[in-house]
Coordinates of N, CA and C in Angstrom, one line a residue:
X1 N 97.9 106.5 145.8 CA 97.9 107.9 145.0 C 99.5 107.8 144.0
X2 N 100.5 107.0 145.4 CA 101.8 107.0 144.9 C 102.1 106.3 143.7
X3 N 101.5 105.1 143.4 CA 102.1 104.6 142.8 C 101.3 104.7 141.3
X4 N 99.9 105.3 141.3 CA 99.2 105.6 140.0 C 100.3 107.1 139.5
X5 N 100.6 107.8 140.5 CA 101.5 108.9 140.0 C 102.6 108.2 139.1
X6 N 103.2 107.4 139.6 CA 104.4 106.6 139.0 C 104.4 105.8 137.8
X7 N 103.0 105.1 137.6 CA 102.4 104.6 136.8 C 102.3 105.6 135.3
X8 N 101.7 106.2 135.3 CA 101.5 107.6 135.2 C 102.9 108.4 133.7
X9 N 103.7 108.4 135.3 CA 105.2 108.4 134.2 C 105.9 107.5 133.6
X10 N 105.3 106.7 133.9 CA 106.3 105.6 133.1 C 105.1 105.5 131.8
X11 N 104.5 105.0 131.8 CA 103.7 105.7 130.7 C 104.0 106.8 129.8
X12 N 103.6 107.9 130.2 CA 104.3 108.9 129.3 C 105.7 108.6 129.2
X13 N 106.7 108.4 129.7 CA 108.0 108.7 129.4 C 107.7 107.4 127.9
X14 N 107.4 105.7 127.9 CA 107.0 105.2 127.4 C 106.5 105.8 126.1
X15 N 105.6 106.5 125.9 CA 105.1 106.7 124.5 C 105.7 108.0 124.4
X16 N 106.6 109.0 124.8 CA 107.1 110.1 125.1 C 108.3 109.7 123.8
X17 N 109.5 108.6 124.1 CA 109.9 107.7 123.7 C 109.3 106.9 121.7
X18 N 108.5 106.5 122.0 CA 108.1 105.6 120.7 C 107.6 107.3 120.0
X19 N 107.2 107.9 120.1 CA 106.7 109.8 119.6 C 108.6 109.5 119.0
X20 N 108.9 110.0 119.4 CA 110.3 110.5 119.8 C 111.1 109.9 118.5
X21 N 111.3 108.5 118.3 CA 112.0 107.8 117.6 C 112.4 108.0 116.1
X22 N 113.6 108.3 115.9 CA 114.2 108.0 114.8 C 114.8 107.4 114.3
X23 N 115.3 106.8 112.6 CA 115.4 106.3 112.7 C 117.0 107.0 111.3
X24 N 118.3 105.8 111.2 CA 118.9 106.2 110.7 C 119.2 104.9 109.3
X25 N 119.9 105.7 108.2 CA 120.0 105.2 107.1 C 121.2 105.4 106.0
X26 N 121.8 104.6 105.8 CA 122.7 105.1 104.4 C 121.9 105.4 103.4
X27 N 122.5 106.4 102.8 CA 121.9 106.9 101.6 C 122.3 106.4 100.1
X28 N 122.0 106.4 99.3 CA 122.1 105.5 97.8 C 122.7 107.5 97.2
X29 N 124.0 107.1 96.2 CA 124.5 108.1 95.0 C 123.5 107.9 94.3
X30 N 123.5 108.8 92.9 CA 122.5 108.5 92.1 C 124.2 110.6 91.3
X31 N 124.5 110.1 89.9 CA 125.2 110.9 89.0 C 126.2 111.7 90.3
X32 N 126.8 110.9 91.6 CA 127.6 111.4 92.4 C 127.3 112.5 93.7
X33 N 125.7 112.8 93.7 CA 125.2 113.1 94.3 C 124.2 112.3 95.5
X34 N 124.3 112.7 96.7 CA 123.8 112.0 97.7 C 122.2 112.0 97.6
X35 N 121.7 111.0 97.9 CA 120.1 111.3 97.3 C 119.4 111.6 99.5
X36 N 118.6 112.3 99.7 CA 118.2 112.7 101.2 C 116.9 112.6 100.5
X37 N 115.7 111.7 100.2 CA 114.4 111.2 99.8 C 113.6 111.3 101.4
X38 N 112.8 112.1 101.5 CA 111.9 111.9 103.1 C 113.2 112.4 104.2
X39 N 114.5 112.5 104.0 CA 114.7 112.5 105.1 C 116.0 113.9 104.9
X40 N 116.9 114.1 106.3 CA 117.7 114.7 106.3 C 119.4 114.3 106.2
X41 N 120.2 115.2 106.0 CA 121.7 114.1 106.3 C 121.9 114.8 108.0
X42 N 122.8 113.7 108.5 CA 123.3 113.8 109.5 C 124.1 115.0 109.5
X43 N 124.6 115.4 108.9 CA 126.1 116.0 108.6 C 125.1 117.8 108.5
X44 N 126.2 118.4 109.1 CA 125.5 119.9 108.5 C 125.9 120.4 107.6
X45 N 124.6 121.4 106.7 CA 124.5 121.9 105.2 C 124.0 123.1 105.6
X46 N 124.7 123.3 103.8 CA 124.0 124.8 103.6 C 122.8 124.5 102.2
X47 N 122.0 125.0 102.1 CA 121.4 125.1 101.0 C 121.9 125.9 99.9
X48 N 122.3 125.9 98.6 CA 122.6 126.3 97.6 C 121.4 126.7 96.6
X49 N 120.8 125.8 96.8 CA 118.9 126.7 96.2 C 118.6 125.5 95.8
X50 N 117.2 126.0 94.9 CA 115.9 125.2 94.1 C 116.5 124.6 93.2
X51 N 115.8 123.2 93.2 CA 116.1 122.7 91.9 C 114.7 122.1 91.2
X52 N 113.6 122.7 90.6 CA 112.7 122.4 90.3 C 112.1 122.1 88.4
X53 N 111.7 121.3 88.8 CA 111.5 120.5 87.1 C 110.2 120.7 86.8
X54 N 109.7 120.5 85.4 CA 108.7 121.0 84.8 C 108.3 119.6 84.0
X55 N 106.7 119.3 84.7 CA 106.5 118.1 83.9 C 106.0 118.2 83.0
X56 N 105.9 117.8 81.6 CA 105.0 118.1 80.4 C 103.6 116.9 80.4
X57 N 103.9 115.8 81.0 CA 103.1 114.6 80.7 C 102.6 113.8 79.9
X58 N 104.4 113.8 79.5 CA 104.4 112.9 78.2 C 105.9 112.2 79.0
X59 N 107.0 112.8 79.8 CA 107.6 111.5 80.3 C 106.8 110.9 81.3
X60 N 107.8 109.7 81.5 CA 107.9 109.1 82.7 C 108.0 109.1 83.7
X61 N 106.2 109.2 84.6 CA 106.6 110.0 85.8 C 106.8 109.0 87.2
X62 N 107.8 108.4 87.2 CA 107.8 107.2 88.5 C 108.4 107.8 89.4
X63 N 108.8 107.1 90.7 CA 109.5 107.9 91.7 C 110.8 108.1 91.3
X64 N 111.2 107.2 90.7 CA 112.9 106.7 90.2 C 113.0 108.1 89.1
X65 N 112.5 108.3 87.9 CA 112.5 109.1 86.9 C 112.2 110.4 87.8
X66 N 111.6 110.7 88.7 CA 111.7 112.2 89.0 C 113.0 112.2 89.6
X67 N 113.3 112.0 90.4 CA 114.1 111.6 91.2 C 115.7 111.3 90.4
X68 N 115.5 111.5 89.5 CA 116.7 111.5 88.5 C 117.0 112.4 87.8
X69 N 115.6 113.0 87.5 CA 115.4 114.5 86.5 C 116.1 115.9 87.7
X70 N 115.5 115.3 88.8 CA 116.1 116.3 90.1 C 117.5 116.6 90.1
X71 N 118.1 115.0 89.7 CA 119.9 115.3 90.0 C 120.3 115.7 89.2
X72 N 119.9 115.3 87.7 CA 120.5 115.5 86.6 C 120.6 117.6 86.6
X73 N 119.3 117.9 86.7 CA 119.5 119.5 87.0 C 119.7 120.2 88.0
X74 N 120.1 119.2 89.2 CA 121.2 119.4 90.3 C 122.2 119.9 89.9
X75 N 123.1 119.0 88.9 CA 124.1 118.7 88.5 C 124.4 120.2 87.7
X76 N 123.3 120.5 86.6 CA 123.9 121.5 85.9 C 123.4 123.1 86.6
X77 N 122.3 123.3 87.3 CA 122.4 124.1 87.5 C 123.0 124.6 89.3
X78 N 123.4 123.4 89.3 CA 123.8 124.0 91.3 C 125.9 122.8 91.2
X79 N 126.5 123.1 90.6 CA 127.6 121.8 90.2 C 128.6 121.7 91.4
X80 N 128.4 122.7 92.1 CA 129.4 122.8 93.5 C 128.4 121.7 94.9
X81 N 127.2 121.5 94.8 CA 126.2 120.8 95.2 C 127.2 118.7 95.3
X82 N 126.8 118.5 97.0 CA 126.9 117.0 97.0 C 125.8 116.3 97.0
X83 N 124.4 116.8 97.4 CA 123.8 115.9 97.6 C 122.0 116.9 97.0
X84 N 120.8 115.9 97.4 CA 120.0 116.9 96.9 C 119.0 116.2 98.5
X85 N 118.4 116.9 98.6 CA 117.2 116.6 99.5 C 115.8 116.9 98.8
X86 N 114.6 115.8 98.7 CA 113.5 116.2 98.3 C 112.5 115.4 99.3
X87 N 111.3 116.0 99.2 CA 110.1 115.3 99.9 C 109.0 115.3 98.7
X88 N 108.6 116.3 98.1 CA 107.3 116.0 97.8 C 107.5 116.9 96.3
X89 N 106.7 116.8 95.3 CA 106.3 117.7 94.4 C 107.6 117.8 93.5
X90 N 107.5 118.5 93.0 CA 108.3 119.0 91.5 C 109.7 119.9 92.0
X91 N 110.3 119.8 92.9 CA 111.2 120.8 93.4 C 111.9 119.6 94.8
X92 N 113.3 120.3 94.6 CA 114.0 119.7 95.6 C 115.3 120.4 96.0
X93 N 116.0 120.4 96.9 CA 117.0 121.3 97.3 C 118.3 120.9 97.3
X94 N 119.2 121.8 96.3 CA 120.9 121.1 96.2 C 121.0 121.8 97.4
X95 N 122.0 120.7 98.3 CA 122.8 121.2 99.2 C 124.1 121.3 99.3
X96 N 125.7 121.8 100.2 CA 126.8 121.3 99.6 C 127.2 121.2 101.3
X97 N 128.0 119.7 102.2 CA 127.8 119.8 103.4 C 129.3 120.8 104.1
X98 N 129.0 121.0 104.9 CA 129.9 121.8 105.7 C 131.0 121.1 106.3
X99 N 131.1 120.0 105.8 CA 132.2 118.8 106.2 C 132.2 118.0 105.6
X100 N 132.9 117.2 105.6 CA 132.7 115.8 104.8 C 131.7 115.0 105.4
X101 N 130.5 114.6 104.4 CA 129.3 113.7 104.7 C 129.7 112.0 104.9
X102 N 129.0 112.0 106.5 CA 129.0 109.9 106.1 C 128.0 109.4 105.2
X103 N 126.9 110.4 104.6 CA 126.3 109.5 104.2 C 125.1 109.4 104.8
X104 N 124.7 109.7 106.3 CA 124.0 109.1 107.1 C 122.5 109.9 106.6
X105 N 121.5 109.7 106.7 CA 120.3 110.4 106.2 C 119.8 109.9 108.2
X106 N 118.6 110.9 108.6 CA 117.9 110.7 109.5 C 116.1 110.8 109.3
X107 N 116.3 110.1 109.9 CA 114.1 109.8 109.8 C 113.8 110.3 110.8
X108 N 113.0 111.3 111.1 CA 112.4 111.1 112.7 C 111.2 110.5 112.1
X109 N 110.7 109.5 113.6 CA 109.5 109.0 112.6 C 107.8 109.4 113.3
X110 N 108.1 110.5 113.5 CA 106.9 111.6 112.9 C 106.5 112.4 112.0
X111 N 108.1 111.9 111.2 CA 107.4 113.1 110.0 C 106.7 111.6 108.7
X112 N 106.8 110.5 109.2 CA 106.6 109.4 108.7 C 105.5 109.4 108.8
X113 N 104.6 108.4 107.4 CA 103.0 108.0 107.4 C 102.9 107.4 108.1
X114 N 101.7 107.2 109.1 CA 101.7 106.0 109.8 C 102.2 105.6 110.7
X115 N 103.1 106.5 111.2 CA 104.2 106.3 112.3 C 105.1 105.1 111.6
X116 N 105.0 105.1 110.6 CA 106.2 103.7 110.1 C 107.5 104.3 109.5
X117 N 108.4 104.1 109.3 CA 109.6 104.8 108.7 C 109.5 104.2 107.3
X118 N 109.6 105.1 106.3 CA 109.9 104.7 105.0 C 111.2 105.3 104.1
X119 N 111.7 104.4 104.3 CA 113.1 104.2 103.2 C 113.2 104.3 102.2
X120 N 113.4 106.0 101.7 CA 113.4 105.6 100.2 C 114.9 106.0 99.7
X121 N 115.6 105.6 98.8 CA 117.0 105.5 98.1 C 118.0 105.3 99.4
X122 N 117.5 104.7 100.6 CA 118.9 104.5 102.1 C 118.1 102.9 102.8
X123 N 118.8 102.7 102.9 CA 119.0 101.6 103.5 C 119.0 101.7 104.9
X124 N 118.2 100.8 105.8 CA 118.3 101.4 107.4 C 120.0 100.8 108.1
X125 N 120.3 101.4 109.0 CA 121.3 101.2 109.7 C 120.9 101.0 111.4
X126 N 121.8 100.1 111.8 CA 122.0 100.2 113.3 C 120.5 99.5 113.9
X127 N 119.8 98.6 112.8 CA 118.4 98.0 113.2 C 118.0 96.5 112.1
X128 N 117.9 95.8 113.3 CA 117.2 94.5 112.8 C 116.2 94.7 112.3
X129 N 116.4 94.5 111.0 CA 115.0 94.3 110.5 C 114.6 92.9 109.2
X130 N 113.7 92.6 108.9 CA 113.3 91.1 107.7 C 112.6 91.9 106.5
X131 N 113.1 91.8 105.6 CA 112.0 92.1 104.6 C 110.7 90.8 104.8
X132 N 109.9 91.1 105.1 CA 108.8 90.3 104.7 C 107.9 90.4 103.6
X133 N 108.1 91.0 102.8 CA 107.0 90.5 101.1 C 107.4 92.0 100.5
X134 N 107.6 91.9 99.1 CA 107.7 92.6 98.3 C 106.4 93.2 97.6
X135 N 106.1 94.2 97.2 CA 104.8 94.8 96.9 C 105.1 95.9 95.6
X136 N 104.4 95.8 94.9 CA 104.4 97.1 93.7 C 103.2 98.2 93.8
X137 N 104.8 98.8 93.8 CA 104.0 100.3 93.5 C 102.9 100.7 92.5
X138 N 102.0 101.0 92.5 CA 100.8 101.6 92.1 C 101.5 102.0 90.7
X139 N 101.2 101.8 89.6 CA 101.0 102.4 88.2 C 101.4 104.1 88.3
X140 N 102.2 104.7 88.0 CA 102.3 106.2 88.3 C 102.7 106.6 87.5
X141 N 103.0 106.4 85.9 CA 102.8 107.1 85.2 C 102.0 107.7 83.9
X142 N 102.2 108.7 83.8 CA 101.3 109.8 83.5 C 100.6 110.5 84.3
X143 N 101.1 110.8 85.5 CA 99.9 111.0 86.9 C 100.6 112.0 87.2
X144 N 100.2 113.4 87.7 CA 100.2 114.0 88.6 C 100.4 113.8 90.2
X145 N 99.8 112.8 90.0 CA 99.7 112.0 91.7 C 101.2 111.6 92.2
X146 N 102.2 111.3 91.4 CA 103.6 111.3 91.5 C 104.1 112.0 92.3
X147 N 103.3 113.4 91.8 CA 104.4 114.5 92.7 C 104.0 114.8 94.1
X148 N 103.4 114.2 94.7 CA 103.0 113.5 96.2 C 103.1 112.1 97.1
X149 N 104.5 112.2 97.2 CA 105.4 111.3 96.8 C 104.7 110.3 98.7
X150 N 104.9 110.9 100.0 CA 104.2 110.6 100.6 C 102.8 109.6 100.6
X151 N 102.2 110.3 99.2 CA 101.1 109.7 99.3 C 101.0 108.1 98.2
X152 N 102.0 108.2 97.3 CA 102.3 107.0 97.0 C 102.6 105.7 98.4
X153 N 104.1 106.8 98.9 CA 103.8 105.2 100.0 C 103.1 105.0 101.1
X154 N 102.0 105.8 101.3 CA 101.0 105.7 101.9 C 99.7 105.2 101.8
X155 N 99.6 104.9 100.3 CA 98.7 104.2 100.1 C 99.0 102.7 100.0
X156 N 100.6 102.3 99.8 CA 100.5 100.9 99.8 C 100.9 100.7 101.0
X157 N 101.7 101.5 102.3 CA 101.2 101.1 103.6 C 100.2 100.7 104.0
X158 N 98.9 101.7 103.6 CA 97.4 101.1 103.8 C 97.2 99.8 103.2
X159 N 97.7 99.1 102.1 CA 97.4 98.5 101.4 C 97.7 97.3 102.0
X160 N 99.1 97.3 102.7 CA 100.1 96.0 103.7 C 99.0 95.8 104.2
X161 N 98.9 97.1 105.4 CA 98.3 96.6 106.6 C 96.6 95.8 106.6
X162 N 96.3 96.3 105.7 CA 94.8 95.5 105.9 C 95.7 93.9 105.9
X163 N 96.7 93.6 105.3 CA 96.9 91.9 104.5 C 97.7 91.2 105.9
X164 N 99.0 92.2 106.6 CA 99.7 91.7 107.3 C 100.6 93.2 107.7
X165 N 101.2 92.8 109.3 CA 101.8 93.5 110.0 C 102.8 93.6 109.1
X166 N 103.0 95.2 109.3 CA 104.3 95.6 109.1 C 105.2 96.9 109.7
X167 N 106.3 97.1 109.9 CA 107.0 98.4 110.3 C 107.2 99.4 109.7
X168 N 107.5 99.1 108.2 CA 108.2 100.2 107.8 C 108.2 99.8 106.3
X169 N 108.4 100.6 105.6 CA 108.9 100.3 104.2 C 109.9 100.8 103.7
X170 N 111.0 99.9 102.4 CA 112.1 100.4 101.8 C 112.4 100.3 100.5
X171 N 112.2 101.4 99.8 CA 111.8 101.9 98.1 C 113.8 102.1 98.1
X172 N 114.3 101.2 97.2 CA 115.1 101.4 96.4 C 115.2 101.5 94.8
X173 N 114.7 102.0 94.2 CA 114.1 102.0 93.0 C 113.1 101.3 92.0
X174 N 112.9 101.5 91.0 CA 112.1 100.4 90.2 C 110.6 100.8 90.3
X175 N 110.0 99.4 90.3 CA 108.3 99.6 90.9 C 107.5 98.9 92.2
X176 N 109.3 98.0 92.6 CA 108.5 97.2 94.1 C 109.4 98.1 95.0
X177 N 108.2 97.7 96.5 CA 109.0 98.2 97.6 C 108.7 96.9 98.5
X178 N 109.7 97.2 99.3 CA 110.2 95.5 100.6 C 109.9 96.6 101.4
X179 N 108.6 95.4 102.0 CA 107.8 95.4 103.1 C 108.2 95.1 104.0
X180 N 109.1 95.8 105.7 CA 109.5 95.4 106.5 C 109.0 94.8 107.9
X181 N 109.7 94.7 108.6 CA 109.4 94.0 110.1 C 110.8 94.2 111.1
X182 N 110.5 94.6 112.2 CA 111.6 95.2 113.2 C 111.7 94.1 114.1

Protein backbone atom coordinates (compact mmCIF):
# COMPACT_ATOMS: atom_id res chain seq x y z
CA UNK A 1 0.00 0.00 0.00
CA UNK A 2 2.84 2.40 0.87
CA UNK A 3 4.56 1.60 -2.42
CA UNK A 4 1.38 2.35 -4.37
CA UNK A 5 0.92 5.63 -2.50
CA UNK A 6 4.56 6.62 -3.16
CA UNK A 7 4.20 5.66 -6.83
CA UNK A 8 1.07 7.83 -7.18
CA UNK A 9 2.82 10.79 -5.55
CA UNK A 10 5.77 10.48 -7.94
CA UNK A 11 3.46 10.26 -10.97
CA UNK A 12 1.42 13.25 -9.80
CA UNK A 13 4.56 15.33 -9.11
CA UNK A 14 6.06 14.63 -12.53
CA UNK A 15 2.73 15.40 -14.26
CA UNK A 16 2.43 18.67 -12.30
CA UNK A 17 5.89 19.74 -13.44
CA UNK A 18 5.03 19.00 -17.05
CA UNK A 19 1.80 20.99 -16.99
CA UNK A 20 3.35 23.96 -15.19
CA UNK A 21 6.43 24.13 -17.41
CA UNK A 22 7.32 27.62 -18.52
CA UNK A 23 9.64 28.73 -21.26
CA UNK A 24 11.63 31.94 -21.52
CA UNK A 25 12.60 33.76 -24.67
CA UNK A 26 14.49 36.87 -25.76
CA UNK A 27 12.05 39.10 -27.63
CA UNK A 28 12.62 41.06 -30.80
CA UNK A 29 12.12 44.79 -31.24
CA UNK A 30 10.26 46.58 -34.00
CA UNK A 31 10.43 50.37 -34.41
CA UNK A 32 11.87 50.65 -30.90
CA UNK A 33 9.14 48.59 -29.18
CA UNK A 34 9.63 45.15 -27.68
CA UNK A 35 7.23 42.54 -29.06
CA UNK A 36 5.49 40.16 -26.67
CA UNK A 37 3.40 37.96 -28.94
CA UNK A 38 1.63 35.04 -27.24
CA UNK A 39 3.78 35.80 -24.18
CA UNK A 40 4.09 38.05 -21.13
CA UNK A 41 7.08 40.20 -20.15
CA UNK A 42 9.15 38.97 -17.22
CA UNK A 43 9.64 42.60 -16.13
CA UNK A 44 6.79 44.31 -14.25
CA UNK A 45 4.76 46.70 -16.37
CA UNK A 46 1.68 48.88 -16.48
CA UNK A 47 -0.85 48.91 -19.30
CA UNK A 48 -1.09 52.26 -21.04
CA UNK A 49 -4.09 51.28 -23.11
CA UNK A 50 -5.28 49.20 -26.00
CA UNK A 51 -4.22 49.59 -29.59
CA UNK A 52 -6.72 48.54 -32.22
CA UNK A 53 -6.43 48.44 -35.98
CA UNK A 54 -9.21 48.16 -38.49
CA UNK A 55 -8.81 45.92 -41.49
CA UNK A 56 -10.33 47.07 -44.74
CA UNK A 57 -9.69 43.68 -46.29
CA UNK A 58 -7.44 45.15 -48.96
CA UNK A 59 -4.17 45.31 -47.05
CA UNK A 60 -1.88 42.35 -46.63
CA UNK A 61 -3.10 40.45 -43.56
CA UNK A 62 -0.08 38.40 -42.61
CA UNK A 63 1.07 37.99 -39.03
CA UNK A 64 4.06 40.20 -39.82
CA UNK A 65 1.85 42.93 -41.34
CA UNK A 66 -0.61 42.82 -38.42
CA UNK A 67 2.13 43.15 -35.80
CA UNK A 68 3.81 45.91 -37.79
CA UNK A 69 0.56 47.89 -38.05
CA UNK A 70 -0.08 47.45 -34.31
CA UNK A 71 3.44 48.70 -33.51
CA UNK A 72 3.03 51.79 -35.71
CA UNK A 73 -0.32 52.59 -34.12
CA UNK A 74 1.03 52.01 -30.59
CA UNK A 75 3.95 54.35 -31.30
CA UNK A 76 1.53 57.07 -32.41
CA UNK A 77 -1.17 56.67 -29.75
CA UNK A 78 1.14 55.83 -26.83
CA UNK A 79 4.54 57.44 -27.54
CA UNK A 80 5.74 56.57 -24.02
CA UNK A 81 5.18 52.83 -24.65
CA UNK A 82 8.11 50.44 -24.26
CA UNK A 83 6.41 47.38 -25.75
CA UNK A 84 3.22 45.77 -26.99
CA UNK A 85 1.55 42.57 -25.84
CA UNK A 86 -0.39 40.81 -28.59
CA UNK A 87 -2.36 37.58 -28.37
CA UNK A 88 -4.85 37.58 -31.20
CA UNK A 89 -7.42 39.60 -33.05
CA UNK A 90 -6.87 43.19 -34.08
CA UNK A 91 -6.06 44.50 -30.59
CA UNK A 92 -2.84 44.71 -28.59
CA UNK A 93 -1.86 46.34 -25.31
CA UNK A 94 0.65 49.18 -25.19
CA UNK A 95 2.74 48.86 -22.02
CA UNK A 96 5.38 50.76 -20.08
CA UNK A 97 7.85 48.96 -17.86
CA UNK A 98 8.10 49.94 -14.20
CA UNK A 99 11.86 49.34 -14.36
CA UNK A 100 14.38 48.68 -17.13
CA UNK A 101 13.23 45.74 -19.22
CA UNK A 102 15.41 42.68 -19.63
CA UNK A 103 13.64 41.82 -22.91
CA UNK A 104 12.64 38.39 -21.63
CA UNK A 105 9.24 36.88 -22.37
CA UNK A 106 7.65 34.13 -20.33
CA UNK A 107 5.54 31.55 -22.13
CA UNK A 108 3.42 29.27 -20.01
CA UNK A 109 3.21 25.84 -21.62
CA UNK A 110 -0.47 25.52 -20.74
CA UNK A 111 -1.18 28.71 -22.72
CA UNK A 112 0.18 27.18 -25.90
CA UNK A 113 -1.60 24.91 -28.28
CA UNK A 114 -1.06 21.18 -28.07
CA UNK A 115 1.11 21.92 -24.99
CA UNK A 116 3.96 22.88 -27.32
CA UNK A 117 5.66 26.26 -26.97
CA UNK A 118 5.14 28.79 -29.73
CA UNK A 119 7.86 31.43 -29.86
CA UNK A 120 6.64 34.37 -31.95
CA UNK A 121 9.12 37.18 -32.55
CA UNK A 122 11.24 35.64 -29.82
CA UNK A 123 14.08 33.16 -29.48
CA UNK A 124 14.18 30.52 -26.71
CA UNK A 125 16.81 31.00 -23.99
CA UNK A 126 18.14 28.50 -21.47
CA UNK A 127 16.85 25.78 -23.75
CA UNK A 128 18.75 23.44 -26.02
CA UNK A 129 16.79 22.95 -29.21
CA UNK A 130 17.36 21.80 -32.76
CA UNK A 131 15.66 23.19 -35.84
CA UNK A 132 14.46 20.07 -37.64
CA UNK A 133 12.42 21.67 -40.40
CA UNK A 134 11.06 24.89 -41.88
CA UNK A 135 7.38 24.98 -42.78
CA UNK A 136 5.56 27.52 -44.90
CA UNK A 137 2.70 29.26 -43.16
CA UNK A 138 -0.67 28.93 -44.88
CA UNK A 139 -1.62 31.80 -47.16
CA UNK A 140 -2.99 34.55 -44.98
CA UNK A 141 -3.63 37.39 -47.39
CA UNK A 142 -7.07 38.94 -47.46
CA UNK A 143 -8.54 36.67 -44.81
CA UNK A 144 -10.05 37.45 -41.42
CA UNK A 145 -8.58 34.18 -40.10
CA UNK A 146 -5.29 35.97 -39.41
CA UNK A 147 -7.04 37.53 -36.44
CA UNK A 148 -6.92 34.08 -34.85
CA UNK A 149 -3.15 33.80 -34.52
CA UNK A 150 -3.43 30.74 -32.27
CA UNK A 151 -5.32 28.99 -35.06
CA UNK A 152 -2.64 29.73 -37.63
CA UNK A 153 0.09 28.12 -35.53
CA UNK A 154 -2.16 25.31 -34.32
CA UNK A 155 -2.82 24.30 -37.93
CA UNK A 156 0.90 24.28 -38.69
CA UNK A 157 1.61 22.26 -35.53
CA UNK A 158 -1.05 19.67 -36.39
CA UNK A 159 0.22 19.29 -39.98
CA UNK A 160 3.79 18.84 -38.76
CA UNK A 161 2.70 16.32 -36.10
CA UNK A 162 1.26 14.05 -38.80
CA UNK A 163 4.69 13.67 -40.42
CA UNK A 164 7.26 14.17 -37.68
CA UNK A 165 7.75 14.60 -33.95
CA UNK A 166 8.30 18.15 -32.77
CA UNK A 167 8.36 20.04 -29.50
CA UNK A 168 7.53 23.58 -30.61
CA UNK A 169 7.56 26.31 -33.22
CA UNK A 170 9.59 29.50 -33.70
CA UNK A 171 8.31 32.32 -35.91
CA UNK A 172 10.47 35.38 -36.50
CA UNK A 173 8.75 36.90 -39.52
CA UNK A 174 8.10 36.15 -43.14
CA UNK A 175 6.11 33.15 -44.31
CA UNK A 176 8.10 30.33 -42.68
CA UNK A 177 8.10 28.84 -39.21
CA UNK A 178 10.92 26.81 -37.64
CA UNK A 179 9.97 23.39 -36.33
CA UNK A 180 12.04 22.50 -33.25
CA UNK A 181 12.83 19.55 -31.02
CA UNK A 182 14.15 19.90 -27.48
